Amino acid sequence: MPPAHILLVRQDTHVGSLWLTKLLEAQHISAFFQFDGGQCRPGLSSQPRSPQALFDEGCRCHGPHAGDGIEAKETKEDAFCHGRCGGSLPEAPCKAVLAMADTKRAREILAKSSFRTPPRLVTLHRDNLAKRAVSSIKADCGQWARGLSNHASAADVSNASSPTYLLVEPRLFLAEAHVSARHQQALLRSFPPSRVAHAASYEEWQLAPAAALRRLLADLGLDLDEQGGGGGGGGGGGGSKPRSSSSEPHASSSSSSSSSSSSSSSEPRTTSKSGREQLSRLLLNFDALANATAARWPCLLPQLHSAAPRRWPPCHPSTWAASEPPPPPVPGAGRTVFVSCTRKTCSGAPRHRWRVPFSQCFAAPRVGRGLCARALSHARQQSPGAATANLCVRTTDSRDNGDSSWLKSARFEMLES
């Protein structure tokens, strides 16, 4: 039987799509993570490429995912774009080829592409918009604090002696969550469950990954390979992500990347969920975010407080309080600054990297020392042996990161509340 063709339409980034595709690769499905439905970057492709070409050649595209963070080797996406997917098939039969796209791109693919056989549609939702927003916001912190990276390993997130916490401007959090709510509604409008072969949710994969995998494969008419792993145990309350025996699963929102793929012989690595299920353990100003959420978008508040995975009804954008308009999307996702309490310095993110002492980035050095003391107290409530704690600060400020004085602004006071 020829390989099946699958188009996975995801709600947003940070919804567990890489975790899901790694589990499917363990089931001998050639999955292309975050590849815009087979659309090659300008200048990368030496010949016309199309979603149909991806489905035709995908089983012969070998190499790691672009999402695996492996730069030294050609990824399977690169191999496709360069027309080099002519290698031998893996030992196990390739059951299917999976392309991935967001809602807008998926609509475009289905409207403008010619298929010999229409692909089977799968949607991927994330119910908890608050946790998706925090996962997106913390992604920029991973360059300093490996434990906050969405591609963290178990060793990265187990360092309780010097954890890093998030300090997030409430307006940035609400803007990120509100954008995600609009994406959620767009996916539900364009691809309702009645139109797709399977509607998957991040939360159901957290709660019962083996059962979720069985349901997905059954709806696609594909057999389950017991040797490929069924996702292991439940995602639980922020501990380890499920493991697969032949390919490491990866939650794009909060887990570690893997160097293995369905055609790779590399050993799987332990993966761990870096995003805590109980957000009050991660967010230093959790109360400030909760107060702002309660005042402006009450239906999001239970999701923010949720300490364990569970399904949630949609928190519709129209339920935003009428007293003020929803926050607009933040250009460039705002500012990111790492506060090192060990070095007493602040560091800026690219494009202009900088590092300055507290005297230059805070109104007074005591402000930085006070935040560090607060972070250490927060750490010791969770782990009495913590020796120090650092901060990753995220705001809506869109000034150039070359300006190292931005923490002196009045806006920073919102973060301390």
CSV table of C-alpha atoms in Angstrom, one decimal:
chain,number,residue,atom,x,y,z
A,1,MET,CA,0.0,0.0,0.0
A,2,PRO,CA,1.5,3.4,-0.9
A,3,PRO,CA,2.3,5.8,1.9
A,4,ALA,CA,-0.6,7.9,3.2
A,5,HIS,CA,-0.5,11.7,2.8
A,6,ILE,CA,-1.2,13.8,5.9
A,7,LEU,CA,-1.5,17.5,6.3
A,8,LEU,CA,-1.3,18.6,9.9
A,9,VAL,CA,-2.8,22.0,10.6
A,10,ARG,CA,-1.6,23.5,13.9
A,11,GLN,CA,-3.3,26.2,15.8
A,12,ASP,CA,-0.1,28.1,16.6
A,13,THR,CA,3.5,27.7,17.6
A,14,HIS,CA,4.2,26.0,21.0
A,15,VAL,CA,1.4,23.6,20.7
A,16,GLY,CA,3.4,20.3,20.9
A,17,SER,CA,3.8,19.8,17.2
A,18,LEU,CA,7.5,18.7,17.3
A,19,TRP,CA,6.6,16.3,20.2
A,20,LEU,CA,3.8,14.9,18.1
A,21,THR,CA,5.8,14.6,14.9
A,22,LYS,CA,8.7,12.8,16.7
A,23,LEU,CA,6.2,10.2,18.1
A,24,LEU,CA,4.8,9.7,14.6
A,25,GLU,CA,8.3,9.3,13.2
A,26,ALA,CA,8.7,6.4,15.7
A,27,GLN,CA,5.7,4.9,13.9
A,28,HIS,CA,7.6,5.1,10.6
A,29,ILE,CA,5.8,8.2,9.4
A,30,SER,CA,8.1,10.7,7.6
A,31,ALA,CA,7.1,14.0,9.3
A,32,PHE,CA,8.3,17.4,8.4
A,33,PHE,CA,8.2,19.8,11.4
A,34,GLN,CA,7.3,23.5,10.9
A,35,PHE,CA,8.0,23.4,7.2
A,36,ASP,CA,5.1,25.5,6.1
A,37,GLY,CA,3.5,22.7,4.1
A,38,GLY,CA,6.7,22.0,2.1
A,39,GLN,CA,7.4,25.7,1.2
A,40,CYS,CA,11.2,26.1,0.8
A,41,ARG,CA,12.9,29.3,1.9
A,42,PRO,CA,13.7,31.8,-0.9
A,43,GLY,CA,17.0,30.8,-2.7
A,44,LEU,CA,17.2,27.4,-1.1
A,45,SER,CA,15.3,25.4,-3.7
A,46,SER,CA,17.0,24.6,-7.0
A,47,GLN,CA,13.8,23.3,-8.6
A,48,PRO,CA,10.1,23.9,-8.2
A,49,ARG,CA,8.8,22.3,-5.0
A,50,SER,CA,5.2,21.7,-4.0
A,51,PRO,CA,3.2,19.9,-1.3
A,52,GLN,CA,2.6,17.0,-3.8
A,53,ALA,CA,6.3,16.7,-4.4
A,54,LEU,CA,6.8,16.5,-0.6
A,55,PHE,CA,4.3,13.7,-0.4
A,56,ASP,CA,6.0,11.9,-3.3
A,57,GLU,CA,9.5,12.2,-2.0
A,58,GLY,CA,9.1,12.5,1.7
A,59,CYS,CA,9.7,8.8,2.5
A,60,ARG,CA,13.2,9.1,0.9
A,61,CYS,CA,14.2,12.3,2.7
A,62,HIS,CA,16.7,11.4,5.4
A,63,GLY,CA,18.3,13.5,8.1
A,64,PRO,CA,17.4,15.3,11.3
A,65,HIS,CA,14.5,17.8,11.6
A,66,ALA,CA,15.2,21.4,11.2
A,67,GLY,CA,13.6,21.7,14.6
A,68,ASP,CA,16.2,19.4,16.2
A,69,GLY,CA,18.7,22.3,16.4
A,70,ILE,CA,21.4,20.3,14.5
A,71,GLU,CA,23.3,22.7,12.2
A,72,ALA,CA,26.2,20.6,11.1
A,73,LYS,CA,24.1,18.2,9.0
A,74,GLU,CA,21.7,18.7,6.2
A,75,THR,CA,18.2,18.4,7.5
A,76,LYS,CA,15.5,16.4,5.8
A,77,GLU,CA,13.8,19.7,4.9
A,78,ASP,CA,17.0,20.9,3.2
A,79,ALA,CA,17.3,17.6,1.3
A,80,PHE,CA,13.8,18.0,0.0
A,81,CYS,CA,14.4,21.6,-1.1
A,82,HIS,CA,17.6,20.7,-2.9
A,83,GLY,CA,16.0,17.7,-4.6
A,84,ARG,CA,18.2,15.2,-2.8
A,85,CYS,CA,15.6,12.8,-1.4
A,86,GLY,CA,16.8,9.9,-3.5
A,87,GLY,CA,18.3,7.8,-0.7
A,88,SER,CA,17.2,4.3,0.0
A,89,LEU,CA,14.1,3.7,2.0
A,90,PRO,CA,14.5,2.9,5.8
A,91,GLU,CA,14.4,-0.7,6.8
A,92,ALA,CA,10.8,-0.4,8.1
A,93,PRO,CA,8.2,0.5,5.6
A,94,CYS,CA,7.2,4.2,5.5
A,95,LYS,CA,3.6,4.4,6.4
A,96,ALA,CA,2.9,8.0,5.5
A,97,VAL,CA,4.4,11.4,4.8
A,98,LEU,CA,3.2,14.3,7.0
A,99,ALA,CA,3.4,18.0,6.1
A,100,MET,CA,2.7,20.7,8.6
A,101,ALA,CA,1.2,24.2,8.2
A,102,ASP,CA,-0.7,26.9,10.1
A,103,THR,CA,-4.3,27.6,9.3
A,104,LYS,CA,-3.7,30.3,6.6
A,105,ARG,CA,-1.0,28.3,4.8
A,106,ALA,CA,-3.1,25.1,5.0
A,107,ARG,CA,-6.1,26.9,3.4
A,108,GLU,CA,-3.8,28.2,0.6
A,109,ILE,CA,-2.3,24.7,0.0
A,110,LEU,CA,-5.7,23.1,-0.3
A,111,ALA,CA,-7.1,25.9,-2.6
A,112,LYS,CA,-4.1,26.2,-4.9
A,113,SER,CA,-2.3,22.9,-5.0
A,114,SER,CA,-3.1,20.0,-7.3
A,115,PHE,CA,-3.2,16.6,-5.5
A,116,ARG,CA,-3.6,13.2,-7.1
A,117,THR,CA,-5.2,12.2,-3.8
A,118,PRO,CA,-6.2,14.8,-1.3
A,119,PRO,CA,-4.2,14.6,1.9
A,120,ARG,CA,-5.9,13.5,5.1
A,121,LEU,CA,-6.3,16.4,7.5
A,122,VAL,CA,-5.3,16.4,11.2
A,123,THR,CA,-5.6,19.5,13.4
A,124,LEU,CA,-3.5,20.2,16.5
A,125,HIS,CA,-5.0,22.4,19.2
A,126,ARG,CA,-3.8,23.7,22.5
A,127,ASP,CA,-6.6,24.5,24.9
A,128,ASN,CA,-4.7,26.3,27.6
A,129,LEU,CA,-3.9,29.7,26.1
A,130,ALA,CA,-2.2,31.0,29.2
A,131,LYS,CA,0.4,28.2,29.2
A,132,ARG,CA,0.9,28.5,25.4
A,133,ALA,CA,1.5,32.3,25.9
A,134,VAL,CA,4.0,31.7,28.7
A,135,SER,CA,5.8,29.0,26.6
A,136,SER,CA,6.1,31.5,23.7
A,137,ILE,CA,7.3,34.3,26.0
A,138,LYS,CA,10.0,32.2,27.7
A,139,ALA,CA,11.4,30.9,24.4
A,140,ASP,CA,13.7,33.9,24.0
A,141,CYS,CA,15.2,33.2,27.5
A,142,GLY,CA,16.7,29.9,26.5
A,143,GLN,CA,19.8,31.5,25.1
A,144,TRP,CA,20.9,32.3,28.7
A,145,ALA,CA,18.9,29.9,30.8
A,146,ARG,CA,19.0,26.5,29.1
A,147,GLY,CA,16.3,25.2,31.5
A,148,LEU,CA,13.9,27.7,30.0
A,149,SER,CA,14.5,26.7,26.4
A,150,ASN,CA,11.7,24.9,24.7
A,151,HIS,CA,14.4,22.4,23.5
A,152,ALA,CA,15.7,21.7,27.0
A,153,SER,CA,17.0,18.3,28.2
A,154,ALA,CA,16.3,16.7,31.5
A,155,ALA,CA,19.7,17.8,32.8
A,156,ASP,CA,19.0,21.4,31.8
A,157,VAL,CA,15.8,21.7,33.9
A,158,SER,CA,17.0,19.7,36.9
A,159,ASN,CA,19.4,22.4,38.2
A,160,ALA,CA,17.6,23.5,41.3
A,161,SER,CA,20.6,25.2,42.8
A,162,SER,CA,20.5,28.2,40.4
A,163,PRO,CA,17.1,28.4,38.6
A,164,THR,CA,15.9,31.2,36.4
A,165,TYR,CA,12.5,32.7,36.7
A,166,LEU,CA,10.3,34.8,34.4
A,167,LEU,CA,9.3,38.4,35.1
A,168,VAL,CA,6.7,39.3,32.5
A,169,GLU,CA,4.9,42.5,31.8
A,170,PRO,CA,1.2,41.7,32.1
A,171,ARG,CA,0.3,43.5,28.9
A,172,LEU,CA,2.8,41.2,27.0
A,173,PHE,CA,1.2,38.1,28.5
A,174,LEU,CA,-2.3,39.2,27.7
A,175,ALA,CA,-1.4,40.2,24.1
A,176,GLU,CA,0.3,36.9,23.4
A,177,ALA,CA,-2.7,34.9,24.8
A,178,HIS,CA,-5.2,37.1,22.9
A,179,VAL,CA,-3.4,36.5,19.6
A,180,SER,CA,-3.4,32.8,20.3
A,181,ALA,CA,-7.1,32.9,21.0
A,182,ARG,CA,-7.7,34.4,17.6
A,183,HIS,CA,-5.6,31.7,16.0
A,184,GLN,CA,-7.6,29.1,17.9
A,185,GLN,CA,-10.9,30.4,16.6
A,186,ALA,CA,-9.5,30.7,13.0
A,187,LEU,CA,-8.5,27.0,13.1
A,188,LEU,CA,-11.9,25.9,14.5
A,189,ARG,CA,-13.7,28.0,11.8
A,190,SER,CA,-11.6,26.7,8.9
A,191,PHE,CA,-11.1,23.1,10.0
A,192,PRO,CA,-13.9,22.0,12.3
A,193,PRO,CA,-13.7,18.4,13.6
A,194,SER,CA,-16.4,17.4,11.1
A,195,ARG,CA,-14.0,18.3,8.3
A,196,VAL,CA,-10.8,16.5,9.5
A,197,ALA,CA,-9.8,12.9,9.9
A,198,HIS,CA,-8.6,13.7,13.4
A,199,ALA,CA,-8.6,16.6,15.8
A,200,ALA,CA,-5.7,16.3,18.3
A,201,SER,CA,-5.1,18.4,21.4
A,202,TYR,CA,-1.9,19.0,23.3
A,203,GLU,CA,-3.7,18.4,26.6
A,204,GLU,CA,-5.0,14.9,25.6
A,205,TRP,CA,-1.5,14.0,24.6
A,206,GLN,CA,-0.2,15.1,28.0
A,207,LEU,CA,-2.9,13.2,29.9
A,208,ALA,CA,-2.7,9.9,28.0
A,209,PRO,CA,-0.2,9.9,25.1
A,210,ALA,CA,-0.4,6.2,24.3
A,211,ALA,CA,-4.2,6.3,24.0
A,212,ALA,CA,-4.0,9.6,22.0
A,213,LEU,CA,-1.5,8.0,19.6
A,214,ARG,CA,-3.7,4.9,19.1
A,215,ARG,CA,-6.8,7.1,18.3
A,216,LEU,CA,-4.8,9.2,15.9
A,217,LEU,CA,-3.5,6.3,13.9
A,218,ALA,CA,-6.8,4.5,13.9
A,219,ASP,CA,-8.5,7.6,12.5
A,220,LEU,CA,-5.9,7.8,9.8
A,221,GLY,CA,-6.3,4.1,9.0
A,222,LEU,CA,-2.7,3.3,10.0
A,223,ASP,CA,-1.5,0.4,12.2
A,224,LEU,CA,0.2,1.0,15.5
A,225,ASP,CA,3.8,-0.3,15.7
A,226,GLU,CA,4.2,-1.4,19.3
A,227,GLN,CA,8.0,-1.4,19.0
A,228,GLY,CA,7.8,2.3,18.0
A,229,GLY,CA,6.4,3.2,21.4
A,230,GLY,CA,3.1,4.6,22.4
A,231,GLY,CA,4.2,7.7,24.1
A,232,GLY,CA,5.0,6.2,27.6
A,233,GLY,CA,3.3,7.6,30.7
A,234,GLY,CA,1.3,10.7,31.1
A,235,GLY,CA,2.7,14.2,30.8
A,236,GLY,CA,1.9,14.8,34.4
A,237,GLY,CA,2.3,18.0,36.4
A,238,GLY,CA,5.4,19.4,34.7
A,239,GLY,CA,7.8,16.5,35.1
A,240,SER,CA,9.2,14.3,32.3
A,241,LYS,CA,7.6,14.2,29.0
A,242,PRO,CA,6.7,10.7,27.6
A,243,ARG,CA,9.5,8.8,26.0
A,244,SER,CA,9.4,6.6,22.9
A,245,SER,CA,11.6,3.6,22.6
A,246,SER,CA,12.9,4.4,19.1
A,247,SER,CA,12.6,8.2,18.8
A,248,GLU,CA,12.5,10.8,21.4
A,249,PRO,CA,9.2,12.7,21.6
A,250,HIS,CA,9.5,16.5,21.8
A,251,ALA,CA,6.9,19.0,22.9
A,252,SER,CA,7.6,22.2,20.9
A,253,SER,CA,6.2,24.2,23.7
A,254,SER,CA,8.3,23.0,26.5
A,255,SER,CA,10.4,19.9,25.9
A,256,SER,CA,13.9,19.0,24.6
A,257,SER,CA,14.9,18.4,21.1
A,258,SER,CA,16.0,15.1,19.9
A,259,SER,CA,18.9,14.1,17.6
A,260,SER,CA,17.0,11.1,16.3
A,261,SER,CA,14.5,10.7,13.5
A,262,SER,CA,12.8,7.8,11.9
A,263,SER,CA,15.8,7.3,9.6
A,264,SER,CA,18.5,8.0,12.2
A,265,SER,CA,20.4,5.5,14.3
A,266,SER,CA,21.3,8.0,17.1
A,267,GLU,CA,20.4,7.1,20.6
A,268,PRO,CA,17.3,8.8,22.1
A,269,ARG,CA,17.9,11.3,24.8
A,270,THR,CA,15.9,11.8,28.0
A,271,THR,CA,13.4,14.7,27.5
A,272,SER,CA,12.0,16.9,30.2
A,273,LYS,CA,9.2,19.5,30.3
A,274,SER,CA,10.9,22.8,31.0
A,275,GLY,CA,7.6,24.7,31.3
A,276,ARG,CA,6.2,24.1,34.8
A,277,GLU,CA,2.5,23.1,34.8
A,278,GLN,CA,2.1,25.3,37.9
A,279,LEU,CA,2.9,28.7,36.4
A,280,SER,CA,3.2,30.3,39.8
A,281,ARG,CA,6.5,28.3,40.2
A,282,LEU,CA,7.9,29.9,37.1
A,283,LEU,CA,6.6,33.5,37.1
A,284,LEU,CA,8.0,35.7,39.7
A,285,ASN,CA,5.2,38.2,39.3
A,286,PHE,CA,2.4,35.6,39.0
A,287,ASP,CA,0.0,37.7,41.2
A,288,ALA,CA,0.4,40.7,39.0
A,289,LEU,CA,-0.4,38.7,35.9
A,290,ALA,CA,-3.4,37.1,37.6
A,291,ASN,CA,-4.8,40.4,38.8
A,292,ALA,CA,-4.5,41.9,35.3
A,293,THR,CA,-6.1,38.8,33.8
A,294,ALA,CA,-9.0,38.8,36.3
A,295,ALA,CA,-9.7,42.5,35.5
A,296,ARG,CA,-9.5,42.3,31.7
A,297,TRP,CA,-10.1,38.7,30.5
A,298,PRO,CA,-11.7,36.6,33.3
A,299,CYS,CA,-12.2,33.4,31.3
A,300,LEU,CA,-8.4,33.1,31.0
A,301,LEU,CA,-7.8,33.2,34.7
A,302,PRO,CA,-8.6,29.5,35.5
A,303,GLN,CA,-6.2,28.4,32.7
A,304,LEU,CA,-3.5,30.6,34.3
A,305,HIS,CA,-4.1,29.0,37.7
A,306,SER,CA,-4.3,25.4,36.4
A,307,ALA,CA,-1.6,23.3,38.1
A,308,ALA,CA,-2.2,20.1,36.0
A,309,PRO,CA,-3.0,19.2,32.4
A,310,ARG,CA,-6.7,19.3,31.5
A,311,ARG,CA,-9.0,20.1,28.6
A,312,TRP,CA,-10.5,23.6,28.5
A,313,PRO,CA,-13.4,25.1,26.5
A,314,PRO,CA,-12.4,28.0,24.2
A,315,CYS,CA,-11.7,31.3,25.9
A,316,HIS,CA,-13.2,33.4,23.1
A,317,PRO,CA,-11.6,36.7,22.2
A,318,SER,CA,-15.0,38.4,22.4
A,319,THR,CA,-15.1,37.7,26.1
A,320,TRP,CA,-12.4,40.4,26.7
A,321,ALA,CA,-13.7,43.0,29.2
A,322,ALA,CA,-15.4,45.9,27.4
A,323,SER,CA,-13.8,48.5,29.7
A,324,GLU,CA,-10.7,48.7,27.5
A,325,PRO,CA,-9.7,47.3,24.1
A,326,PRO,CA,-7.5,44.1,23.9
A,327,PRO,CA,-3.8,44.8,23.7
A,328,PRO,CA,-2.4,44.8,20.1
A,329,PRO,CA,0.2,42.3,19.1
A,330,VAL,CA,3.6,43.3,20.4
A,331,PRO,CA,6.0,44.1,17.5
A,332,GLY,CA,9.0,41.7,17.6
A,333,ALA,CA,7.6,40.1,20.8
A,334,GLY,CA,9.0,43.0,22.9
A,335,ARG,CA,12.2,43.0,24.9
A,336,THR,CA,14.2,40.3,26.6
A,337,VAL,CA,16.9,41.0,29.3
A,338,PHE,CA,18.7,38.4,31.4
A,339,VAL,CA,19.4,39.5,34.9
A,340,SER,CA,22.4,37.6,36.3
A,341,CYS,CA,22.2,37.7,40.1
A,342,THR,CA,25.6,36.0,40.4
A,343,ARG,CA,27.4,38.5,38.2
A,344,LYS,CA,25.2,41.5,39.2
A,345,THR,CA,24.8,42.2,35.5
A,346,CYS,CA,22.0,42.7,32.8
A,347,SER,CA,22.5,41.2,29.4
A,348,GLY,CA,20.6,42.1,26.2
A,349,ALA,CA,19.5,39.8,23.5
A,350,PRO,CA,20.5,40.0,19.8
A,351,ARG,CA,20.7,41.9,17.5
A,352,HIS,CA,23.0,44.1,19.8
A,353,ARG,CA,24.3,42.0,22.6
A,354,TRP,CA,25.4,43.9,25.7
A,355,ARG,CA,26.2,43.3,29.3
A,356,VAL,CA,26.3,46.1,31.9
A,357,PRO,CA,26.4,46.2,35.7
A,358,PHE,CA,23.2,46.8,37.8
A,359,SER,CA,24.2,50.5,38.1
A,360,GLN,CA,23.6,51.0,34.4
A,361,CYS,CA,20.4,49.0,33.8
A,362,PHE,CA,18.4,49.8,37.0
A,363,ALA,CA,17.5,53.1,38.4
A,364,ALA,CA,19.8,52.1,41.3
A,365,PRO,CA,21.8,48.9,42.0
A,366,ARG,CA,19.6,48.2,45.0
A,367,VAL,CA,16.6,47.6,42.7
A,368,GLY,CA,18.5,44.8,41.0
A,369,ARG,CA,19.6,43.4,44.2
A,370,GLY,CA,16.1,43.5,45.6
A,371,LEU,CA,14.8,41.6,42.6
A,372,CYS,CA,17.5,39.0,43.0
A,373,ALA,CA,16.6,38.6,46.7
A,374,ARG,CA,13.0,38.1,45.7
A,375,ALA,CA,14.0,35.5,43.1
A,376,LEU,CA,16.1,33.6,45.6
A,377,SER,CA,13.3,33.6,48.2
A,378,HIS,CA,11.0,32.2,45.5
A,379,ALA,CA,13.6,29.5,44.7
A,380,ARG,CA,14.0,28.5,48.3
A,381,GLN,CA,10.3,28.1,48.7
A,382,GLN,CA,10.5,25.3,46.1
A,383,SER,CA,14.0,24.0,46.8
A,384,PRO,CA,15.6,25.0,50.2
A,385,GLY,CA,19.1,24.2,48.9
A,386,ALA,CA,19.0,26.9,46.1
A,387,ALA,CA,22.1,29.0,46.3
A,388,THR,CA,21.1,31.8,43.8
A,389,ALA,CA,18.4,32.5,41.3
A,390,ASN,CA,18.4,34.6,38.1
A,391,LEU,CA,15.7,36.4,36.1
A,392,CYS,CA,14.6,36.6,32.5
A,393,VAL,CA,12.6,39.8,32.1
A,394,ARG,CA,10.1,40.2,29.2
A,395,THR,CA,8.3,43.5,28.4
A,396,THR,CA,6.4,45.1,25.6
A,397,ASP,CA,9.2,47.6,25.2
A,398,SER,CA,10.2,47.6,21.5
A,399,ARG,CA,13.3,49.8,21.7
A,400,ASP,CA,16.6,48.6,20.3
A,401,ASN,CA,18.3,46.1,22.6
A,402,GLY,CA,21.5,48.2,22.3
A,403,ASP,CA,19.9,50.6,24.8
A,404,SER,CA,21.0,49.2,28.2
A,405,SER,CA,19.1,51.7,30.3
A,406,TRP,CA,15.5,50.5,29.6
A,407,LEU,CA,15.0,48.9,33.0
A,408,LYS,CA,15.1,52.4,34.5
A,409,SER,CA,11.8,53.3,32.9
A,410,ALA,CA,8.5,53.6,34.8
A,411,ARG,CA,7.1,50.6,32.9
A,412,PHE,CA,9.4,48.3,34.8
A,413,GLU,CA,7.5,49.2,38.0
A,414,MET,CA,4.6,47.2,36.6
A,415,LEU,CA,6.8,44.1,36.7
A,416,GLU,CA,7.6,44.6,40.4
A,417,SER,CA,3.9,44.9,41.4
